[in-house]
GROMACS .gro file of C-alpha atoms in nm:
model
  383
    1MET     CA    1   9.610  13.652   3.880
    2LYS     CA    2   9.591  13.685   4.259
    3ILE     CA    3   9.574  13.978   4.498
    4THR     CA    4   9.897  14.002   4.696
    5SER     CA    5   9.851  14.310   4.914
    6ILE     CA    6   9.605  14.580   5.011
    7LYS     CA    7   9.729  14.912   5.146
    8SER     CA    8   9.533  15.209   5.275
    9TYR     CA    9   9.630  15.576   5.264
   10SER     CA   10   9.465  15.815   5.508
   11ILE     CA   11   9.487  16.177   5.391
   12ASP     CA   12   9.409  16.505   5.564
   13PRO     CA   13   9.310  16.754   5.293
   14GLY     CA   14   9.298  17.032   5.551
   15PHE     CA   15   8.935  17.141   5.527
   16ARG     CA   16   8.576  17.046   5.612
   17ASN     CA   17   8.711  16.817   5.888
   18ARG     CA   18   8.725  16.539   5.630
   19THR     CA   19   8.971  16.254   5.601
   20TRP     CA   20   9.010  16.093   5.259
   21LEU     CA   21   9.081  15.721   5.265
   22PHE     CA   22   9.226  15.552   4.956
   23VAL     CA   23   9.305  15.186   4.900
   24LYS     CA   24   9.565  15.034   4.667
   25VAL     CA   25   9.529  14.667   4.572
   26GLU     CA   26   9.833  14.494   4.418
   27THR     CA   27   9.854  14.163   4.231
   28ASP     CA   28  10.113  13.901   4.139
   29ALA     CA   29  10.072  14.006   3.773
   30GLY     CA   30  10.218  14.350   3.840
   31LEU     CA   31   9.882  14.523   3.799
   32HIS     CA   32   9.737  14.740   4.072
   33GLY     CA   33   9.405  14.914   4.131
   34TRP     CA   34   9.282  15.209   4.334
   35GLY     CA   35   8.964  15.261   4.534
   36GLU     CA   36   8.817  15.508   4.781
   37ALA     CA   37   8.615  15.467   5.100
   38TYR     CA   38   8.360  15.711   5.235
   39THR     CA   39   8.471  15.864   5.564
   40LEU     CA   40   8.292  16.028   5.851
   41ARG     CA   41   8.451  16.240   6.121
   42GLY     CA   42   8.507  16.037   6.435
   43ARG     CA   43   8.467  15.704   6.255
   44ASP     CA   44   8.772  15.717   6.029
   45LEU     CA   45   8.981  15.485   6.244
   46ALA     CA   46   8.706  15.224   6.242
   47ILE     CA   47   8.679  15.244   5.863
   48GLU     CA   48   9.055  15.215   5.823
   49GLY     CA   49   9.053  14.917   6.060
   50ALA     CA   50   8.780  14.752   5.854
   51VAL     CA   51   8.993  14.800   5.540
   52ALA     CA   52   9.287  14.630   5.713
   53GLU     CA   53   9.083  14.333   5.839
   54LEU     CA   54   8.889  14.284   5.516
   55GLY     CA   55   9.205  14.338   5.313
   56ALA     CA   56   9.384  14.058   5.495
   57ALA     CA   57   9.091  13.828   5.417
   58THR     CA   58   9.100  13.928   5.049
   59VAL     CA   59   9.467  13.851   4.979
   60GLY     CA   60   9.501  13.543   4.758
   61ARG     CA   61   9.172  13.597   4.576
   62SER     CA   62   9.131  13.669   4.206
   63PRO     CA   63   9.043  14.035   4.141
   64PHE     CA   64   8.799  13.909   3.874
   65ASP     CA   65   8.574  13.740   4.133
   66ILE     CA   66   8.403  14.065   4.231
   67LYS     CA   67   8.051  13.936   4.286
   68HIS     CA   68   8.178  13.642   4.489
   69PHE     CA   69   8.387  13.885   4.696
   70THR     CA   70   8.097  14.115   4.783
   71GLN     CA   71   7.864  13.827   4.865
   72GLY     CA   72   8.135  13.666   5.075
   73VAL     CA   73   8.182  13.986   5.273
   74ASN     CA   74   7.815  13.968   5.366
   75ASP     CA   75   7.783  13.593   5.422
   76ASP     CA   76   8.121  13.482   5.552
   77PHE     CA   77   8.313  13.783   5.678
   78ALA     CA   78   8.025  13.975   5.839
   79GLN     CA   79   7.796  13.677   5.901
   80ARG     CA   80   7.517  13.903   5.774
   81ARG     CA   81   7.590  14.164   6.043
   82HIS     CA   82   7.707  14.434   5.807
   83SER     CA   83   7.791  14.788   5.921
   84PHE     CA   84   7.857  15.132   5.777
   85GLU     CA   85   8.232  15.093   5.834
   86LEU     CA   86   8.245  14.756   5.661
   87TYR     CA   87   8.044  14.878   5.364
   88CYS     CA   88   8.291  15.165   5.323
   89ALA     CA   89   8.585  14.924   5.332
   90GLN     CA   90   8.416  14.682   5.091
   91SER     CA   91   8.341  14.966   4.850
   92ALA     CA   92   8.703  15.083   4.833
   93ILE     CA   93   8.844  14.734   4.775
   94GLU     CA   94   8.574  14.660   4.518
   95HIS     CA   95   8.661  14.977   4.320
   96ALA     CA   96   9.024  14.869   4.311
   97MET     CA   97   8.931  14.520   4.188
   98TRP     CA   98   8.735  14.675   3.898
   99ASP     CA   99   9.031  14.900   3.824
  100ILE     CA  100   9.258  14.594   3.798
  101VAL     CA  101   9.011  14.401   3.584
  102GLY     CA  102   8.975  14.694   3.346
  103LYS     CA  103   9.352  14.724   3.312
  104ALA     CA  104   9.386  14.349   3.255
  105CYS     CA  105   9.123  14.363   2.980
  106GLY     CA  106   9.242  14.691   2.832
  107GLN     CA  107   8.893  14.841   2.878
  108PRO     CA  108   8.733  15.119   3.081
  109VAL     CA  109   8.521  14.977   3.360
  110TYR     CA  110   8.190  15.090   3.208
  111ASN     CA  111   8.256  14.868   2.905
  112LEU     CA  112   8.273  14.569   3.139
  113LEU     CA  113   7.939  14.663   3.298
  114GLY     CA  114   7.738  14.646   2.978
  115GLY     CA  115   7.878  14.946   2.794
  116ALA     CA  116   7.795  15.313   2.796
  117TYR     CA  117   7.434  15.426   2.791
  118ARG     CA  118   7.559  15.786   2.755
  119ARG     CA  119   7.888  15.949   2.660
  120ARG     CA  120   7.886  16.227   2.917
  121ILE     CA  121   7.773  16.255   3.278
  122ARG     CA  122   7.576  16.553   3.402
  123VAL     CA  123   7.685  16.698   3.738
  124TYR     CA  124   7.541  16.941   3.989
  125ALA     CA  125   7.760  17.178   4.187
  126ASN     CA  126   7.771  17.150   4.565
  127GLY     CA  127   7.984  17.320   4.829
  128TRP     CA  128   7.952  17.661   4.665
  129SER     CA  129   7.736  17.787   4.953
  130ASP     CA  130   7.930  17.645   5.248
  131ASP     CA  131   8.017  17.989   5.388
  132CYS     CA  132   7.686  18.157   5.315
  133LYS     CA  133   7.474  18.301   5.598
  134THR     CA  134   7.212  18.539   5.462
  135PRO     CA  135   6.979  18.509   5.164
  136ALA     CA  136   7.190  18.773   4.989
  137ASP     CA  137   7.505  18.564   5.048
  138TYR     CA  138   7.338  18.263   4.887
  139ALA     CA  139   7.212  18.467   4.594
  140ASP     CA  140   7.556  18.615   4.521
  141ALA     CA  141   7.728  18.275   4.549
  142ALA     CA  142   7.466  18.113   4.326
  143ARG     CA  143   7.523  18.371   4.052
  144ARG     CA  144   7.896  18.305   4.064
  145VAL     CA  145   7.868  17.928   4.034
  146VAL     CA  146   7.616  17.953   3.749
  147ASP     CA  147   7.855  18.189   3.571
  148ARG     CA  148   8.109  17.904   3.584
  149GLY     CA  149   7.886  17.690   3.364
  150TYR     CA  150   7.682  17.491   3.617
  151ALA     CA  151   7.310  17.467   3.541
  152ALA     CA  152   7.226  17.258   3.850
  153ILE     CA  153   7.321  17.363   4.204
  154LYS     CA  154   7.253  17.219   4.550
  155LEU     CA  155   7.219  17.398   4.881
  156SER     CA  156   7.146  17.303   5.243
  157PRO     CA  157   7.040  17.623   5.419
  158ILE     CA  158   6.863  17.489   5.731
  159PRO     CA  159   7.049  17.639   6.031
  160GLY     CA  160   7.219  17.405   6.274
  161PRO     CA  161   7.233  17.205   6.490
  162TRP     CA  162   7.069  16.894   6.342
  163ARG     CA  163   6.740  16.854   6.527
  164THR     CA  164   6.407  16.698   6.428
  165HIS     CA  165   6.182  16.980   6.544
  166VAL     CA  166   6.295  17.320   6.416
  167PRO     CA  167   6.159  17.665   6.500
  168ARG     CA  168   5.949  17.856   6.251
  169ALA     CA  169   6.230  18.110   6.220
  170HIS     CA  170   6.446  17.838   6.059
  171GLU     CA  171   6.170  17.757   5.813
  172ASP     CA  172   6.132  18.126   5.728
  173HIS     CA  173   6.507  18.153   5.670
  174VAL     CA  174   6.500  17.857   5.431
  175ILE     CA  175   6.216  18.002   5.226
  176ALA     CA  176   6.392  18.339   5.207
  177VAL     CA  177   6.713  18.173   5.087
  178VAL     CA  178   6.540  17.963   4.821
  179ALA     CA  179   6.347  18.266   4.696
  180ALA     CA  180   6.666  18.473   4.674
  181VAL     CA  181   6.853  18.200   4.488
  182ARG     CA  182   6.572  18.145   4.240
  183GLU     CA  183   6.556  18.517   4.167
  184ALA     CA  184   6.935  18.530   4.129
  185VAL     CA  185   6.972  18.240   3.884
  186GLY     CA  186   6.651  18.270   3.687
  187PRO     CA  187   6.402  18.002   3.585
  188ASN     CA  188   6.629  17.769   3.387
  189VAL     CA  189   6.883  17.668   3.654
  190GLU     CA  190   6.794  17.358   3.854
  191ILE     CA  191   6.794  17.415   4.232
  192LEU     CA  192   6.839  17.106   4.448
  193PHE     CA  193   6.743  17.141   4.815
  194ASP     CA  194   6.898  16.913   5.081
  195ALA     CA  195   6.734  16.888   5.424
  196LEU     CA  196   7.002  16.645   5.549
  197ARG     CA  197   6.761  16.397   5.717
  198ARG     CA  198   6.668  16.672   5.959
  199LEU     CA  199   6.294  16.713   5.988
  200ALA     CA  200   5.979  16.569   6.138
  201PRO     CA  201   5.713  16.512   5.870
  202TYR     CA  202   5.498  16.810   5.971
  203SER     CA  203   5.792  17.051   5.934
  204ALA     CA  204   5.909  16.883   5.615
  205ILE     CA  205   5.564  16.910   5.460
  206ARG     CA  206   5.511  17.271   5.565
  207MET     CA  207   5.854  17.371   5.436
  208GLY     CA  208   5.814  17.169   5.116
  209LYS     CA  209   5.477  17.321   5.029
  210ALA     CA  210   5.619  17.670   5.087
  211MET     CA  211   5.900  17.590   4.840
  212GLU     CA  212   5.674  17.456   4.564
  213PRO     CA  213   5.642  17.791   4.382
  214PHE     CA  214   6.021  17.800   4.328
  215ARG     CA  215   6.020  17.489   4.105
  216LEU     CA  216   6.289  17.292   4.285
  217TYR     CA  217   6.448  17.000   4.102
  218TRP     CA  218   6.426  16.794   4.419
  219TYR     CA  219   6.375  16.785   4.795
  220GLU     CA  220   6.652  16.567   4.940
  221GLU     CA  221   6.613  16.367   5.259
  222PRO     CA  222   6.346  16.576   5.430
  223CYS     CA  223   6.319  16.308   5.704
  224PRO     CA  224   6.552  16.042   5.849
  225ALA     CA  225   6.629  15.787   5.577
  226ASP     CA  226   6.531  15.490   5.793
  227HIS     CA  227   6.183  15.633   5.854
  228ILE     CA  228   6.031  15.517   5.527
  229GLY     CA  229   5.678  15.603   5.637
  230ALA     CA  230   5.776  15.964   5.703
  231LEU     CA  231   5.936  15.995   5.359
  232ALA     CA  232   5.627  15.850   5.195
  233GLU     CA  233   5.408  16.092   5.392
  234VAL     CA  234   5.609  16.389   5.265
  235ARG     CA  235   5.611  16.258   4.909
  236ASP     CA  236   5.233  16.224   4.914
  237ALA     CA  237   5.189  16.581   5.038
  238VAL     CA  238   5.454  16.784   4.853
  239ALA     CA  239   5.475  16.847   4.479
  240ILE     CA  240   5.855  16.830   4.463
  241PRO     CA  241   6.045  16.507   4.378
  242ILE     CA  242   6.173  16.338   4.697
  243VAL     CA  243   6.527  16.199   4.721
  244SER     CA  244   6.688  15.962   4.971
  245GLY     CA  245   6.948  15.685   4.984
  246GLU     CA  246   7.294  15.820   5.067
  247THR     CA  247   7.284  15.659   5.413
  248LEU     CA  248   7.145  15.326   5.293
  249TYR     CA  249   7.394  15.047   5.230
  250GLY     CA  250   7.344  14.744   5.008
  251LYS     CA  251   7.042  14.631   4.806
  252PRO     CA  252   6.821  14.511   5.094
  253ALA     CA  253   6.817  14.858   5.251
  254PHE     CA  254   6.653  15.003   4.938
  255ARG     CA  255   6.377  14.744   4.901
  256GLU     CA  256   6.120  14.906   5.129
  257LEU     CA  257   6.198  15.250   4.987
  258PHE     CA  258   6.077  15.125   4.648
  259GLU     CA  259   5.795  14.906   4.771
  260ARG     CA  260   5.635  15.192   4.966
  261ARG     CA  261   5.681  15.446   4.685
  262ALA     CA  262   5.861  15.672   4.931
  263VAL     CA  263   6.096  15.844   4.683
  264ASP     CA  264   6.118  15.961   4.325
  265ILE     CA  265   6.498  15.954   4.308
  266ILE     CA  266   6.768  15.767   4.501
  267ASN     CA  267   7.119  15.895   4.571
  268PRO     CA  268   7.341  15.600   4.674
  269ASP     CA  269   7.710  15.669   4.730
  270VAL     CA  270   7.956  15.441   4.549
  271CYS     CA  271   8.201  15.471   4.839
  272ASN     CA  272   7.966  15.332   5.103
  273VAL     CA  273   7.688  15.144   4.925
  274GLY     CA  274   7.910  14.841   4.860
  275GLY     CA  275   8.089  14.940   4.542
  276ILE     CA  276   8.035  14.992   4.171
  277LEU     CA  277   7.849  14.667   4.103
  278GLU     CA  278   7.623  14.706   4.406
  279MET     CA  279   7.530  15.057   4.296
  280LYS     CA  280   7.453  14.935   3.945
  281GLU     CA  281   7.231  14.659   4.083
  282ILE     CA  282   7.048  14.906   4.310
  283ALA     CA  283   6.998  15.130   4.007
  284ALA     CA  284   6.842  14.834   3.825
  285MET     CA  285   6.602  14.784   4.118
  286ALA     CA  286   6.513  15.153   4.095
  287GLU     CA  287   6.461  15.127   3.720
  288ALA     CA  288   6.201  14.856   3.771
  289HIS     CA  289   6.014  15.090   4.006
  290ALA     CA  290   6.034  15.398   3.778
  291VAL     CA  291   6.276  15.569   4.020
  292GLY     CA  292   6.567  15.784   3.901
  293VAL     CA  293   6.928  15.762   4.024
  294SER     CA  294   7.149  16.055   4.117
  295PRO     CA  295   7.463  15.925   4.291
  296HIS     CA  296   7.583  16.106   4.601
  297ASN     CA  297   7.953  16.197   4.605
  298PHE     CA  298   8.065  16.383   4.916
  299ASN     CA  299   8.406  16.222   4.864
  300SER     CA  300   8.714  16.332   4.674
  301THR     CA  301   8.685  16.446   4.314
  302THR     CA  302   8.946  16.184   4.221
  303LEU     CA  303   8.875  15.810   4.255
  304ALA     CA  304   8.527  15.839   4.402
  305LEU     CA  305   8.415  16.062   4.119
  306ALA     CA  306   8.573  15.830   3.861
  307ALA     CA  307   8.398  15.525   4.009
  308THR     CA  308   8.070  15.717   4.009
  309VAL     CA  309   8.115  15.821   3.646
  310HIS     CA  310   8.181  15.464   3.530
  311ALA     CA  311   7.877  15.327   3.714
  312SER     CA  312   7.654  15.615   3.604
  313ALA     CA  313   7.746  15.566   3.239
  314THR     CA  314   7.563  15.232   3.237
  315MET     CA  315   7.233  15.335   3.403
  316PRO     CA  316   6.928  15.413   3.185
  317ASN     CA  317   6.767  15.593   3.481
  318PHE     CA  318   7.068  15.810   3.573
  319LEU     CA  319   6.991  16.180   3.613
  320LEU     CA  320   7.296  16.371   3.741
  321THR     CA  321   7.565  16.333   4.007
  322GLU     CA  322   7.733  16.545   4.271
  323TYR     CA  323   8.047  16.750   4.214
  324TYR     CA  324   8.186  16.905   4.532
  325LEU     CA  325   8.364  17.220   4.423
  326PRO     CA  326   8.577  17.286   4.736
  327PHE     CA  327   8.750  16.947   4.693
  328VAL     CA  328   8.882  17.008   4.342
  329GLU     CA  329   9.193  17.211   4.425
  330PHE     CA  330   9.331  16.960   4.673
  331GLY     CA  331   9.239  16.675   4.441
  332ASP     CA  332   9.481  16.822   4.188
  333ARG     CA  333   9.767  16.780   4.435
  334ILE     CA  334   9.726  16.403   4.453
  335CYS     CA  335   9.573  16.334   4.111
  336PRO     CA  336   9.634  16.600   3.843
  337ALA     CA  337   9.448  16.384   3.587
  338GLN     CA  338   9.120  16.387   3.783
  339LEU     CA  339   8.802  16.410   3.574
  340ARG     CA  340   8.668  16.761   3.521
  341PRO     CA  341   8.331  16.887   3.406
  342VAL     CA  342   8.294  17.127   3.116
  343ASP     CA  343   7.969  17.325   3.113
  344GLY     CA  344   7.826  17.090   3.373
  345TYR     CA  345   7.917  16.757   3.204
  346ILE     CA  346   8.202  16.508   3.239
  347GLU     CA  347   8.304  16.323   2.925
  348LEU     CA  348   8.355  15.949   2.969
  349PRO     CA  349   8.722  15.849   2.990
  350ASP     CA  350   8.846  15.584   2.749
  351THR     CA  351   9.150  15.467   2.946
  352PRO     CA  352   9.155  15.113   3.095
  353GLY     CA  353   9.016  15.056   3.442
  354LEU     CA  354   8.898  15.363   3.629
  355GLY     CA  355   9.152  15.564   3.435
  356LEU     CA  356   9.333  15.732   3.727
  357ASP     CA  357   9.644  15.679   3.935
  358LEU     CA  358   9.721  15.862   4.258
  359ASP     CA  359  10.060  16.020   4.330
  360GLU     CA  360  10.189  15.813   4.621
  361GLN     CA  361  10.457  16.067   4.707
  362ALA     CA  362  10.184  16.328   4.740
  363LEU     CA  363   9.979  16.088   4.951
  364ALA     CA  364  10.277  16.054   5.184
  365ARG     CA  365  10.311  16.432   5.212
  366TYR     CA  366   9.950  16.472   5.318
  367ALA     CA  367   9.923  16.159   5.531
  368GLY     CA  368   9.715  16.202   5.845
  369ARG     CA  369   9.363  16.241   5.972
  370ALA     CA  370   9.138  16.539   6.015
  371ALA     CA  371   9.028  16.657   6.359
  372GLY     CA  372   8.871  16.397   6.585
  373ALA     CA  373   8.509  16.326   6.657
  374PRO     CA  374   8.273  16.623   6.678
  375ALA     CA  375   8.192  16.737   7.028
  376LEU     CA  376   7.852  16.643   7.167
  377ARG     CA  377   7.636  16.932   7.274
  378GLN     CA  378   7.552  16.980   7.642
  379PRO     CA  379   7.190  16.992   7.769
  380ILE     CA  380   7.232  17.359   7.850
  381HIS     CA  381   7.228  17.432   7.475
  382GLU     CA  382   6.889  17.272   7.417
  383SER     CA  383   6.568  17.471   7.447
   0.00000   0.00000   0.00000
């Protein structure tokens, strides 16, 4: 069996300034597979271009040669000069290859990765607080999402813009929000706090220590992910588990994170880390260092979620994964069979491959890209 074509579909879902980018890989055996790339506003064209260039280089290969493909992308195609855009493209094509292999073997992908370690995948709800402003707004929204059956919820209440040194008023706002949410949901709901790689260590430590009484499940990316020393400094000082990894791509990027004991949990994203196999191998590295895995998924709730579920099913050190609530309704328009959580868990599918097909007529209806690159702030706005 050989790959005969690779097509990409760029979709504008109409919200959050996100473009969704899907890839369809076809073969001479009549089988096809689907994958999804991570996208970032202003860099979508570059990611789509990387899919086209890498796709042309992949035609004629066997979809079974997944490990050889990913290593070849690094060694031959990129000459070991990998990039975010290329990792996104590689991830999408790799998903589709697994989808084909699963269909050819008549097995769900997780069975080809060593089999299921668990039969259902725990999720946490995100996106429920996107429109919240005040602590009362967050508290009301948190009650509503918990009433829908979610026992783990994530929020990112640090006011914008993204800057390293934030005023004390922003720290006070964060503590007020976390206190209000904890009071609203009670002691048994897990609260996940995301600092979005925002803070200098001194602010991250001060904020983290102030949040300790609220028993947070984790403190995500308090400092830039490439500043391993800063993450380790915060982990040493704050009694909340530290998370990082969504902006790290490929196994080598995670090595120092483990060696320096900078995190308790990693959150790689299957749509930019290099694919399903790469994420499983990174999870194995984490397992050897007693680090948990909670895959990031700020992608669609269709193919990206399915790829995440299959990979997560095989990890002994998996904890829970992201479920972005605002994306579900649009996901239904292009993939009515998308996986859905019940009481905070997704049951493993038993269909071959990733188990999903996208509606190509619907993809054509919503073809396009979200708004262009975000505007850069002017110096007049800085204090």
